[in-house]
């Protein structure tokens, strides 16, 4: 088991290296003079020169990369000029909030997506199947940022069941229950698309597995239909659904950008949107790198989980 | 199932005239949801295109006195926004922008992605590796995050958002197109084009591109919706369209500011995005179903837990009473497959009976219906499309086709158990084999874990598996074919069955292992007095284990009798041919060619004897009426009007 995890970790290193190069190149690819772009058109020449030296823009690209990556590996992502604090501090603080939101969404989407997919397959062409198919169609077509607004209007403004925005109550907030209360609407909104995708693929995977010979064997053994479906068929279907959940982690982490903006959730997505508007490129760079790296780790976890379930993949 | 051959149309059937295949467009319209999507999309696109011609207010004319007018108010069908601008007009103009941006992004992504895919797939080698590594790297980013990074570099703005969304969608095209191209680049027609001196650009354009076009269209149909959605999303975040320019996303972003007081200002543009994306997704699903029918949702029908049985099934009355002590007595079993409009009579009235401790060999070519017969006995034929339309399956005194689901479950794996052909496919790949045997035990006996474990070890020893303690932890793929089949046999023995149905249990094994498994099965059934229905296509195997044989052809039994008698002097010409297929040591000149011709399609059986077309003895009377089983000599019965006499050579006369 540990050797599998170590092997996958080793395989992830080139990917992380490639990611870092792309993120690093963001600065070099900025049209015109990066320092001016970052500091804005009102920057003094002294400021521009100082930033240029700070970024090492007078050196060659490989040299710049080496200087940058050695800083990154030590936790130095540079300074946010708009916030006037180290990028790493801001990013880590925000990233926690994003992890709570994205984690809760992925959990919701996995549970309900898998359940809906199984029910849909078992009741193929029945009422439940049609209802779930309709939900899936709507779920993968609805703009999440619009759905968020509708949910806010209905649940926060009309019936006042959940707060409209933020992660903690302004006065006396911050406990587990308070965060949970704030989490419900954004997590549900963010989970809708992923739930639809997971449900759709689970349905197909279940239908495929149910035609396999080993399912006939399970029935020939005299097992109950419940055991045939929820143990024998589901475990086999899970093997092809887990990578899909891994990919959905990426869509959830990305979709968090909209949801955090709509619900003013203090996560990294909302931070990125502000940073882009303010041309705070170093903050964008740090945020993108951390989220992308965490996505790689998510997929790695999905990979390992898949091997745990399917010993043939060892 | 080895017998799926019967489900596929045979050559003869294909050559028959079929109704002309409807056009792709007709198929699309046939799909109600796709047609709905098409209609909505056409309406939206038409109203967006016609916006300049429609009698609409100026979308940018502000009217502070009339701000946030509700929908249906005078002169403003959808009301006005926070600056008093007409919502209907803004909606249509905004839809124009959103559609234009989303579609442009799609075209760019499709073009660039397909180009990369074609180059990588056709060139192969290092070019392929380098390009695909880069594509993989792009996909290692969360989807929207990469778009944000690109906008961060280029700066906010509608055109930059368009580029960003196009770029992040390039990998989907590149991957799909490359996959298809790699396969095509090695095909004969591409080699031929290469040999005729065409350059790579011309080959890709004239030979490969036409074949990848459907894949491009499918990928496009699944991504256009996203691209429209995501460009609207970037505008919503304020990173796309900048005022005074407006698309649906930026309208929604503005509406959000007055959400609490005037929700309709956000409701309207969001609903439009939703409608557009939904209609494109519906249409996309329809297009995919037409271009790639294998993926169609309905193509995978869920098989039921038990074969459907016709309510008004009939069975023939028994003529003899000698079968009363039989453990299994099958009378007139009929199983059909209904595929489209055709009915495949896979089993067309089969009578079988097996006495306790007896081994009956059921033999026939693949497609003769022997496996379907075996599966029908306990309702293991998948429905749809399978259906038992007639007959009776008496196990001791119960008709298995009439017992309750609960009773059937108790019998399955209990008194009646199965050993299937290919243990790698029939054992569950993700559970250790010991657990699978234990599960079979505990489904029928109230044993706790440790008792079940002891029983598993005992069973594994009985089927001569060396070192069972270690082997019970193994997964099926970790064992050899012979050991896997021993596991299946142990599982079949778990609850001391009265009848074991073995469906070609040795076919997937090599010859020496085959002999061992046969010996094991034969020994076990003699020790325990278990009846065995042994299904095979090989008379060599039957002669080693079966007391009696039943020969099956085109869904019916054509000859039965004691194994030795039938082997020595078969009555039916088909049996003779099957026996002649068995290789004999020391007679290398013996004919090993398969029987010439093929069985008749079971959805279009001829009148009279189904074997007549392949039979050298067929006469005019063989081709009409129903030919019944009759006593030939000794205990041999056959369904033949011109049976062979002992010593008759099959082709002597011809």
PDB file of C-alpha atoms in Angstrom, chain B residues 27 117 123 141 180 183 192 227 290 329 339 370 386 422 476 478 504 507 540 551 590 605 623 631:
ATOM      1  CA  UNK B  27     -33.452  10.323 -36.307  1.00  0.00           C
ATOM      2  CA  UNK B 117      -4.981  16.093 -32.254  1.00  0.00           C
ATOM      3  CA  UNK B 123       2.956  12.158 -36.663  1.00  0.00           C
ATOM      4  CA  UNK B 141      -5.408  22.556 -13.895  1.00  0.00           C
ATOM      5  CA  UNK B 180      -9.274   8.467 -33.356  1.00  0.00           C
ATOM      6  CA  UNK B 183      -6.178   4.323 -35.009  1.00  0.00           C
ATOM      7  CA  UNK B 192      -2.388   3.088 -49.724  1.00  0.00           C
ATOM      8  CA  UNK B 227     -18.261  27.514 -23.377  1.00  0.00           C
ATOM      9  CA  UNK B 290     -27.274   9.599 -33.847  1.00  0.00           C
ATOM     10  CA  UNK B 329     -37.738 -32.943 -15.709  1.00  0.00           C
ATOM     11  CA  UNK B 339     -34.884  -7.940 -30.544  1.00  0.00           C
ATOM     12  CA  UNK B 370     -27.782 -25.241 -25.085  1.00  0.00           C
ATOM     13  CA  UNK B 386     -35.071 -12.973 -23.123  1.00  0.00           C
ATOM     14  CA  UNK B 422     -14.933 -18.705 -18.114  1.00  0.00           C
ATOM     15  CA  UNK B 476      -9.407 -14.395  -9.268  1.00  0.00           C
ATOM     16  CA  UNK B 478      -4.040 -14.008  -9.287  1.00  0.00           C
ATOM     17  CA  UNK B 504     -18.904 -25.611 -20.814  1.00  0.00           C
ATOM     18  CA  UNK B 507     -13.847 -24.944 -22.647  1.00  0.00           C
ATOM     19  CA  UNK B 540     -14.668 -35.977 -26.714  1.00  0.00           C
ATOM     20  CA  UNK B 551     -27.809 -33.459 -28.990  1.00  0.00           C
ATOM     21  CA  UNK B 590      -9.288 -37.778 -39.672  1.00  0.00           C
ATOM     22  CA  UNK B 605     -36.441 -21.298 -38.995  1.00  0.00           C
ATOM     23  CA  UNK B 623     -38.662 -29.916 -45.653  1.00  0.00           C
ATOM     24  CA  UNK B 631     -37.532 -44.305 -31.116  1.00  0.00           C
TER      25      UNK B 631
END
